[in-house]
Amino acid sequence: MTARGEVFLAALGPDAERLHPEILAQMRAPAAVDRAEGVFTVAGSRFGRLGILALPVVGPRMLVTRFGRDVPFSLRTRAGRTSSGRATLDTTREFRFPGTTQFISDRLTVSVVPGLVRNLLGARERVELIEECSVTAQGALRMRTRRIALRLWGRRFALRGILGISVDLEDGWDEAQKRRTIEMRATNPLVGTILEYRGWYRHRDEDQPTPQ
């Protein structure tokens, strides 16, 4: 069976051994399909419903148009491989804001370049990120954007300068609470932060109750 975090293990190579032991063990655990539950202390976009204007371009499951605190969320992932044997990870993030639930989905694929992954965002996979994977001094997984492009009409349009978006994500371990931590910020050089979330989560079996 495919390991839960094989896409990250393959991208990190020998550096994976520097991950916190709990994170490394969870990534090596066999789980083709996985679920996690947690709470974002802060989550969403301060631009609110203005994000809807981008939907015709980027498609569904790409944007969050709400902003809140103490937002329950879930992660559903499916690990697999491409026809050429590269590790993949499909993820759906469910943000349970008061009165509405919103989703972001993506597909990660190990790049041919060591240390990099390709990330296709949204249900239509129109936004492509090339991200560098590394390990912090505290043993957390860090992902930072190296390139971004928009995929339309069978072509790729590189987004640079004021059109670019930089994503910085850190997935760590809370030793005191024995749970994973997550922090992500997506910024644009012209308007600043366009999406952020930070909080904690735990992997869980289907019969476990949702954490509070």
Coordinates of N, CA and C in Angstrom, one line a residue:
M1 N 0.8 -1.2 0.0 CA 0.0 0.0 0.0 C 0.9 1.3 0.0
T2 N 0.4 2.3 -0.7 CA 1.2 3.5 -0.7 C 1.2 4.2 0.6
A3 N 2.4 4.8 0.9 CA 2.6 5.5 2.2 C 1.8 6.8 2.2
R4 N 1.3 7.2 3.4 CA 0.5 8.4 3.5 C 1.1 9.6 2.9
G5 N 2.4 9.8 3.2 CA 3.1 11.0 2.8 C 4.2 10.7 1.8
E6 N 4.0 9.7 0.9 CA 5.1 9.3 0.0 C 5.5 10.4 -1.0
V7 N 4.6 11.3 -1.4 CA 5.0 12.4 -2.3 C 6.0 13.3 -1.6
F8 N 5.9 13.5 -0.3 CA 6.8 14.4 0.4 C 8.1 13.6 0.7
L9 N 8.0 12.4 1.0 CA 9.2 11.6 1.3 C 10.1 11.5 0.0
A10 N 9.4 11.3 -1.1 CA 10.1 11.2 -2.4 C 10.8 12.6 -2.7
A11 N 10.1 13.7 -2.5 CA 10.6 15.0 -2.8 C 11.8 15.3 -1.9
L12 N 11.7 15.0 -0.6 CA 12.7 15.3 0.4 C 14.0 14.4 0.2
G13 N 13.8 13.2 -0.2 CA 14.9 12.3 -0.3 C 15.5 12.1 1.1
P14 N 16.9 12.1 1.2 CA 17.5 11.8 2.5 C 17.1 12.8 3.6
D15 N 16.7 14.1 3.2 CA 16.4 15.1 4.2 C 15.1 14.7 5.0
A16 N 14.4 13.7 4.5 CA 13.2 13.3 5.2 C 13.5 12.8 6.6
E17 N 14.7 12.3 6.8 CA 15.1 11.8 8.1 C 15.2 12.9 9.1
R18 N 15.3 14.2 8.7 CA 15.3 15.3 9.6 C 14.0 15.8 10.1
L19 N 12.9 15.2 9.5 CA 11.6 15.5 10.0 C 11.4 15.1 11.5
H20 N 10.5 15.8 12.2 CA 10.2 15.3 13.5 C 9.8 13.8 13.5
P21 N 10.2 13.0 14.4 CA 9.9 11.6 14.4 C 8.4 11.3 14.3
E22 N 7.6 12.0 14.9 CA 6.1 11.8 14.8 C 5.6 12.1 13.4
I23 N 6.1 13.2 12.8 CA 5.7 13.5 11.4 C 6.2 12.4 10.4
L24 N 7.5 12.0 10.6 CA 8.1 11.0 9.7 C 7.3 9.7 9.8
A25 N 7.0 9.3 11.1 CA 6.2 8.0 11.2 C 4.8 8.1 10.6
Q26 N 4.2 9.3 10.7 CA 2.8 9.4 10.1 C 2.9 9.4 8.6
M27 N 4.0 10.0 8.0 CA 4.1 10.0 6.6 C 4.5 8.6 6.0
R28 N 5.2 7.8 6.8 CA 5.5 6.5 6.4 C 4.4 5.5 6.5
A29 N 3.4 5.8 7.3 CA 2.3 4.9 7.6 C 1.5 4.6 6.3
P30 N 1.2 3.3 6.1 CA 0.5 2.9 4.8 C -1.0 3.4 5.0
A31 N -1.4 4.2 4.1 CA -2.8 4.7 4.1 C -3.0 5.4 2.7
A32 N -3.6 4.6 1.8 CA -3.9 5.2 0.5 C -4.9 6.3 0.6
V33 N -5.9 6.1 1.5 CA -7.0 7.1 1.7 C -6.9 7.5 3.2
D34 N -6.9 8.8 3.5 CA -6.7 9.3 4.8 C -7.6 10.4 5.1
R35 N -7.9 10.6 6.4 CA -8.7 11.7 6.9 C -8.1 12.3 8.1
A36 N -8.2 13.6 8.2 CA -7.7 14.3 9.4 C -8.7 15.4 9.8
E37 N -8.8 15.7 11.1 CA -9.7 16.8 11.6 C -9.0 17.7 12.4
G38 N -9.4 19.0 12.4 CA -8.7 20.0 13.3 C -9.5 21.3 13.3
V39 N -8.8 22.3 13.8 CA -9.4 23.6 14.0 C -8.4 24.7 13.5
F40 N -8.8 25.6 12.6 CA -8.0 26.7 12.3 C -8.3 27.9 13.3
T41 N -7.3 28.4 13.9 CA -7.5 29.5 14.8 C -7.8 30.7 14.0
V42 N -7.2 30.8 12.8 CA -7.5 31.8 11.8 C -7.6 31.2 10.4
A43 N -8.6 31.5 9.6 CA -8.7 30.9 8.3 C -9.5 31.8 7.3
G44 N -9.0 31.9 6.1 CA -9.8 32.5 5.0 C -9.1 33.7 4.4
S45 N -10.0 34.4 3.7 CA -9.5 35.6 2.9 C -10.2 36.8 3.4
R46 N -9.4 37.9 3.6 CA -10.0 39.2 4.0 C -10.6 39.9 2.9
F47 N -10.5 39.4 1.6 CA -11.1 40.0 0.5 C -12.6 39.6 0.4
G48 N -13.0 38.6 1.2 CA -14.4 38.1 1.2 C -14.9 37.7 -0.2
R49 N -16.1 38.2 -0.5 CA -16.8 37.7 -1.7 C -16.2 38.3 -3.0
L50 N -15.2 39.2 -2.9 CA -14.6 39.7 -4.1 C -13.9 38.6 -4.8
G51 N -13.5 37.5 -4.0 CA -12.9 36.4 -4.7 C -13.7 35.7 -5.7
I52 N -15.1 35.8 -5.6 CA -16.0 35.2 -6.5 C -15.7 35.7 -8.0
L53 N -15.2 36.9 -8.1 CA -14.9 37.4 -9.4 C -13.9 36.6 -10.2
A54 N -13.0 35.9 -9.4 CA -12.0 35.1 -10.1 C -12.5 33.7 -10.5
L55 N -13.7 33.3 -10.0 CA -14.1 31.9 -10.2 C -14.2 31.5 -11.7
P56 N -14.7 32.4 -12.6 CA -14.8 32.0 -14.0 C -13.4 31.6 -14.6
V57 N -12.3 32.2 -14.0 CA -11.0 31.9 -14.5 C -10.4 30.7 -13.9
V58 N -10.4 30.6 -12.5 CA -9.7 29.5 -11.8 C -10.6 28.3 -11.6
G59 N -11.9 28.5 -11.6 CA -12.8 27.3 -11.4 C -13.1 27.1 -10.0
P60 N -14.0 26.1 -9.7 CA -14.4 25.8 -8.3 C -13.3 25.1 -7.5
R61 N -13.5 25.1 -6.2 CA -12.6 24.4 -5.2 C -11.2 25.0 -5.2
M62 N -11.1 26.3 -5.4 CA -9.8 27.0 -5.5 C -9.7 28.1 -4.6
L63 N -10.9 28.8 -4.2 CA -10.9 30.0 -3.5 C -11.7 29.8 -2.2
V64 N -11.4 30.6 -1.2 CA -12.2 30.8 0.0 C -12.6 32.2 0.1
T65 N -13.9 32.4 0.2 CA -14.5 33.8 0.2 C -15.0 34.2 1.6
R66 N -14.6 33.5 2.6 CA -14.9 33.9 4.0 C -13.7 34.0 4.8
F67 N -13.8 34.7 6.0 CA -12.7 34.8 6.9 C -13.3 34.6 8.3
G68 N -12.6 33.7 9.1 CA -13.1 33.5 10.5 C -12.0 33.0 11.4
R69 N -12.4 32.9 12.7 CA -11.5 32.4 13.7 C -12.2 31.1 14.3
D70 N -11.3 30.2 14.8 CA -11.8 28.9 15.4 C -12.7 28.2 14.4
V71 N -12.2 28.0 13.2 CA -12.9 27.4 12.1 C -12.6 25.9 12.1
P72 N -13.6 25.0 12.4 CA -13.3 23.6 12.2 C -13.0 23.2 10.7
F73 N -12.1 22.2 10.5 CA -11.8 21.9 9.2 C -11.5 20.4 9.1
S74 N -11.5 19.8 7.9 CA -11.1 18.4 7.7 C -10.3 18.4 6.5
L75 N -9.4 17.4 6.5 CA -8.5 17.1 5.3 C -8.9 15.6 4.8
R76 N -9.1 15.5 3.6 CA -9.2 14.1 3.0 C -8.2 14.0 1.9
T77 N -7.4 13.0 2.0 CA -6.3 12.8 1.1 C -6.3 11.4 0.5
R78 N -5.8 11.3 -0.8 CA -5.7 10.0 -1.4 C -4.3 9.9 -2.1
A79 N -3.5 9.0 -1.6 CA -2.1 8.9 -2.1 C -2.1 7.9 -3.3
G80 N -1.3 8.1 -4.3 CA -1.3 7.2 -5.4 C -0.1 7.4 -6.2
R81 N -0.1 7.0 -7.5 CA 1.0 7.2 -8.4 C 0.5 7.5 -9.8
T82 N 1.3 8.2 -10.6 CA 1.0 8.4 -12.0 C 1.3 7.2 -12.8
S83 N 1.0 7.2 -14.1 CA 1.3 6.1 -14.9 C 2.8 5.8 -15.1
S84 N 3.6 6.9 -14.8 CA 5.0 6.7 -14.9 C 5.6 6.3 -13.6
G85 N 4.8 6.2 -12.5 CA 5.3 5.7 -11.2 C 5.6 6.8 -10.2
R86 N 5.4 8.1 -10.5 CA 5.7 9.2 -9.6 C 4.5 9.2 -8.5
A87 N 5.0 9.5 -7.3 CA 4.0 9.6 -6.2 C 3.1 10.8 -6.4
T88 N 1.8 10.7 -6.0 CA 0.8 11.8 -6.1 C 0.1 11.8 -4.7
L89 N -0.5 13.0 -4.5 CA -1.4 13.2 -3.3 C -2.5 14.1 -3.6
D90 N -3.7 13.6 -3.6 CA -4.9 14.4 -3.9 C -5.5 14.8 -2.5
T91 N -5.7 16.1 -2.3 CA -6.2 16.6 -1.0 C -7.4 17.5 -1.2
T92 N -8.4 17.4 -0.3 CA -9.5 18.3 -0.2 C -9.6 18.8 1.2
R93 N -9.6 20.2 1.3 CA -9.7 20.8 2.6 C -11.1 21.4 2.7
E94 N -11.8 21.1 3.8 CA -13.1 21.5 4.0 C -13.2 22.5 5.2
F95 N -13.5 23.7 4.9 CA -13.6 24.8 5.9 C -15.0 25.0 6.3
R96 N -15.3 24.7 7.6 CA -16.7 24.8 8.1 C -16.9 26.1 8.8
F97 N -17.1 27.2 8.0 CA -17.4 28.5 8.5 C -18.9 28.5 9.0
P98 N -19.2 29.3 9.9 CA -20.6 29.4 10.4 C -21.6 29.7 9.2
G99 N -22.5 28.8 9.0 CA -23.5 29.0 7.9 C -23.1 28.6 6.5
T100 N -21.9 28.2 6.3 CA -21.4 27.7 5.0 C -20.2 26.8 5.1
T101 N -20.0 26.0 4.2 CA -18.8 25.1 4.1 C -18.2 25.4 2.7
Q102 N -16.8 25.6 2.7 CA -16.1 25.9 1.5 C -15.0 24.9 1.4
F103 N -14.5 24.7 0.1 CA -13.5 23.7 -0.2 C -12.4 24.2 -1.0
I104 N -11.2 23.7 -0.8 CA -10.0 23.8 -1.6 C -9.5 22.5 -1.9
S105 N -9.2 22.2 -3.2 CA -8.6 20.9 -3.5 C -7.4 21.1 -4.4
D106 N -6.5 20.1 -4.3 CA -5.3 20.2 -5.1 C -4.7 18.8 -5.3
R107 N -3.8 18.7 -6.3 CA -3.1 17.4 -6.6 C -1.6 17.7 -6.6
L108 N -0.9 17.1 -5.7 CA 0.6 17.2 -5.7 C 1.2 16.0 -6.4
T109 N 2.2 16.3 -7.2 CA 3.0 15.2 -7.9 C 4.5 15.5 -7.8
V110 N 5.2 14.5 -7.5 CA 6.7 14.6 -7.4 C 7.3 15.1 -8.7
S111 N 8.1 16.1 -8.7 CA 8.8 16.6 -9.9 C 10.0 15.8 -10.2
V112 N 10.4 16.0 -11.5 CA 11.6 15.3 -11.9 C 12.8 15.9 -11.3
V113 N 12.7 17.2 -10.8 CA 13.8 17.9 -10.1 C 13.7 17.6 -8.6
P114 N 14.8 17.0 -8.0 CA 14.8 16.7 -6.6 C 14.4 17.9 -5.7
G115 N 13.6 17.7 -4.7 CA 13.2 18.7 -3.8 C 12.0 19.5 -4.2
L116 N 11.5 19.3 -5.4 CA 10.3 20.0 -5.9 C 9.1 19.1 -6.1
V117 N 7.9 19.8 -5.9 CA 6.7 19.1 -6.2 C 5.8 20.0 -7.1
R118 N 5.0 19.4 -7.9 CA 4.1 20.2 -8.8 C 2.7 20.1 -8.1
N119 N 2.1 21.3 -8.0 CA 0.8 21.4 -7.3 C -0.2 22.0 -8.3
L120 N -1.3 21.2 -8.6 CA -2.4 21.7 -9.4 C -3.6 22.0 -8.5
L121 N -4.0 23.3 -8.5 CA -5.0 23.7 -7.6 C -6.4 23.8 -8.2
G122 N -7.4 23.5 -7.4 CA -8.8 23.6 -7.9 C -9.3 22.4 -8.6
A123 N -10.6 22.3 -8.7 CA -11.3 21.2 -9.4 C -10.9 21.1 -10.9
R124 N -10.6 22.2 -11.5 CA -10.2 22.2 -12.9 C -8.7 22.3 -13.1
E125 N -7.9 22.3 -12.0 CA -6.4 22.3 -12.1 C -5.9 23.4 -13.0
R126 N -6.4 24.6 -12.9 CA -6.0 25.6 -13.8 C -4.8 26.4 -13.2
V127 N -4.6 26.3 -11.9 CA -3.4 27.0 -11.3 C -2.4 26.0 -11.0
E128 N -1.2 26.3 -11.4 CA 0.0 25.3 -11.2 C 1.0 26.0 -10.4
L129 N 1.4 25.4 -9.3 CA 2.5 25.8 -8.5 C 3.7 24.8 -8.6
I130 N 4.9 25.3 -8.7 CA 6.1 24.5 -8.5 C 6.6 24.9 -7.1
E131 N 6.6 23.9 -6.2 CA 7.0 24.2 -4.8 C 8.2 23.5 -4.3
E132 N 9.0 24.1 -3.6 CA 10.2 23.5 -3.0 C 9.9 23.0 -1.6
C133 N 10.2 21.7 -1.4 CA 10.0 21.1 -0.1 C 11.4 21.1 0.7
S134 N 11.3 21.4 2.0 CA 12.5 21.4 2.9 C 12.0 21.0 4.3
V135 N 13.0 20.9 5.2 CA 12.8 20.6 6.6 C 13.3 21.7 7.4
T136 N 12.5 22.2 8.3 CA 13.0 23.3 9.2 C 13.9 22.8 10.3
A137 N 14.5 23.7 11.1 CA 15.4 23.3 12.2 C 14.5 22.5 13.3
Q138 N 13.2 22.8 13.3 CA 12.4 22.2 14.3 C 11.8 20.9 13.8
G139 N 12.1 20.5 12.6 CA 11.7 19.2 12.0 C 10.3 19.3 11.3
A140 N 9.9 20.5 11.0 CA 8.6 20.7 10.3 C 8.9 20.6 8.8
L141 N 7.8 20.2 8.0 CA 7.9 20.2 6.6 C 7.5 21.6 6.1
R142 N 8.3 22.2 5.2 CA 8.1 23.5 4.7 C 8.0 23.5 3.2
M143 N 7.0 24.2 2.6 CA 6.8 24.2 1.2 C 6.7 25.7 0.8
R144 N 7.6 26.1 -0.2 CA 7.6 27.5 -0.7 C 7.5 27.5 -2.2
T145 N 6.7 28.4 -2.7 CA 6.5 28.5 -4.1 C 7.8 29.0 -4.9
R146 N 8.1 28.3 -6.0 CA 9.2 28.7 -6.8 C 8.7 29.3 -8.1
R147 N 7.6 28.8 -8.7 CA 7.0 29.3 -9.9 C 5.5 29.1 -9.8
I148 N 4.7 30.0 -10.5 CA 3.3 29.8 -10.6 C 2.8 30.1 -12.0
A149 N 1.8 29.4 -12.5 CA 1.3 29.6 -13.8 C -0.2 29.3 -13.9
L150 N -0.8 29.9 -14.9 CA -2.2 29.7 -15.1 C -2.3 28.8 -16.4
R151 N -3.1 27.8 -16.3 CA -3.3 26.8 -17.4 C -4.6 27.0 -18.1
L152 N -4.6 27.6 -19.3 CA -5.9 27.9 -20.0 C -5.7 27.5 -21.5
W153 N -6.8 27.0 -22.1 CA -6.8 26.7 -23.5 C -5.6 25.9 -24.0
G154 N -5.2 24.9 -23.1 CA -4.0 24.1 -23.4 C -2.7 24.7 -23.4
R155 N -2.6 25.9 -22.8 CA -1.3 26.6 -22.7 C -1.1 27.0 -21.2
R156 N 0.2 27.3 -20.9 CA 0.6 27.7 -19.6 C 1.1 29.2 -19.7
F157 N 0.5 30.0 -18.8 CA 0.9 31.4 -18.7 C 1.5 31.7 -17.4
A158 N 2.8 32.0 -17.4 CA 3.6 32.2 -16.2 C 3.1 33.5 -15.6
L159 N 2.9 33.5 -14.2 CA 2.5 34.6 -13.5 C 3.7 35.2 -12.7
R160 N 4.1 36.4 -13.1 CA 5.3 37.0 -12.5 C 4.9 38.4 -12.0
G161 N 5.8 39.0 -11.2 CA 5.7 40.3 -10.8 C 4.4 40.5 -10.0
I162 N 3.6 41.6 -10.3 CA 2.4 41.9 -9.6 C 1.3 40.9 -9.8
L163 N 1.5 40.0 -10.8 CA 0.5 38.9 -11.0 C 0.8 37.6 -10.2
G164 N 2.0 37.6 -9.6 CA 2.5 36.4 -9.0 C 1.9 36.2 -7.6
I165 N 1.9 35.0 -7.1 CA 1.5 34.6 -5.8 C 2.5 33.8 -5.1
S166 N 2.9 34.1 -3.9 CA 3.9 33.3 -3.2 C 3.2 32.6 -2.0
V167 N 3.4 31.3 -2.0 CA 2.7 30.5 -0.9 C 3.8 29.9 0.0
D168 N 3.7 30.1 1.3 CA 4.6 29.6 2.3 C 3.8 28.8 3.3
L169 N 4.1 27.5 3.3 CA 3.4 26.6 4.2 C 4.3 25.8 5.1
E170 N 3.9 25.7 6.4 CA 4.7 24.9 7.3 C 3.9 24.0 8.1
D171 N 4.2 22.7 8.1 CA 3.5 21.6 8.7 C 4.3 21.0 9.8
G172 N 4.0 21.3 11.0 CA 4.9 20.8 12.1 C 4.2 20.0 13.2
W173 N 4.8 19.9 14.4 CA 4.4 19.0 15.4 C 4.3 19.8 16.7
D174 N 3.2 19.7 17.4 CA 3.0 20.3 18.8 C 3.3 19.2 19.8
E175 N 4.4 19.3 20.4 CA 4.8 18.2 21.3 C 3.9 18.2 22.6
A176 N 3.5 19.3 23.1 CA 2.7 19.4 24.3 C 1.3 18.7 24.0
Q177 N 0.7 19.0 22.9 CA -0.7 18.5 22.6 C -0.7 17.3 21.8
K178 N 0.5 16.8 21.3 CA 0.6 15.6 20.5 C -0.3 15.7 19.3
R179 N -0.1 16.8 18.5 CA -0.9 16.9 17.3 C -0.1 17.7 16.3
R180 N -0.5 17.6 15.0 CA 0.1 18.3 13.9 C -0.3 19.8 13.9
T181 N 0.6 20.7 13.5 CA 0.3 22.1 13.3 C 0.4 22.4 11.9
I182 N -0.3 23.4 11.5 CA -0.3 23.9 10.1 C -0.4 25.4 10.0
E183 N 0.4 26.0 9.1 CA 0.3 27.4 8.9 C 0.6 27.7 7.4
M184 N -0.3 28.4 6.8 CA -0.1 28.7 5.4 C -0.5 30.2 5.1
R185 N 0.4 30.9 4.3 CA 0.1 32.2 3.9 C 0.4 32.4 2.4
A186 N -0.6 32.9 1.7 CA -0.5 33.1 0.2 C -0.5 34.7 0.0
T187 N 0.6 35.2 -0.6 CA 0.7 36.7 -0.7 C 0.9 37.1 -2.1
N188 N 0.5 38.3 -2.4 CA 0.7 38.9 -3.7 C 1.5 40.2 -3.5
P189 N 2.5 40.5 -4.3 CA 3.3 41.7 -4.0 C 2.5 43.0 -4.0
L190 N 1.4 43.1 -4.7 CA 0.6 44.3 -4.8 C -0.4 44.5 -3.7
V191 N -1.2 43.4 -3.3 CA -2.3 43.5 -2.4 C -2.0 42.8 -1.0
G192 N -0.8 42.1 -0.9 CA -0.5 41.5 0.4 C -1.1 40.1 0.5
T193 N -1.5 39.8 1.7 CA -2.0 38.4 2.0 C -3.4 38.3 1.4
I194 N -3.6 37.2 0.6 CA -4.8 36.9 -0.1 C -5.5 35.7 0.5
L195 N -4.8 34.8 1.2 CA -5.4 33.7 1.8 C -4.4 33.2 2.9
E196 N -5.0 32.9 4.0 CA -4.1 32.4 5.1 C -4.9 31.4 6.0
Y197 N -4.2 30.5 6.6 CA -4.8 29.7 7.7 C -3.7 29.1 8.6
R198 N -4.1 29.0 9.8 CA -3.1 28.4 10.8 C -3.9 27.7 11.9
G199 N -3.4 26.6 12.4 CA -4.2 25.8 13.4 C -3.5 24.5 13.6
W200 N -4.3 23.5 13.9 CA -3.8 22.1 14.3 C -4.8 21.1 13.7
Y201 N -4.3 19.8 13.6 CA -5.1 18.7 13.2 C -4.5 17.4 13.7
R202 N -5.4 16.4 13.6 CA -4.9 15.0 13.9 C -5.5 14.1 12.9
H203 N -4.7 13.1 12.5 CA -5.2 12.0 11.6 C -6.2 11.2 12.5
R204 N -7.3 10.7 11.8 CA -8.3 10.0 12.6 C -8.9 8.9 11.7
D205 N -9.4 7.8 12.5 CA -10.2 6.8 11.8 C -11.6 7.3 11.6
E206 N -12.3 6.7 10.7 CA -13.7 7.1 10.4 C -14.6 7.0 11.6
D207 N -14.4 6.1 12.5 CA -15.3 5.9 13.7 C -14.9 6.8 14.9
Q208 N -13.9 7.6 14.7 CA -13.5 8.5 15.8 C -14.3 9.8 15.8
P209 N -14.7 10.4 16.9 CA -15.5 11.6 16.9 C -14.6 12.8 16.4
T210 N -15.3 13.8 15.9 CA -14.6 15.0 15.4 C -14.0 15.8 16.7
P211 N -12.7 16.2 16.7 CA -12.2 16.9 17.8 C -12.8 18.3 18.0
Q212 N -12.8 18.7 19.2 CA -13.4 20.0 19.5 C -12.2 21.0 20.0

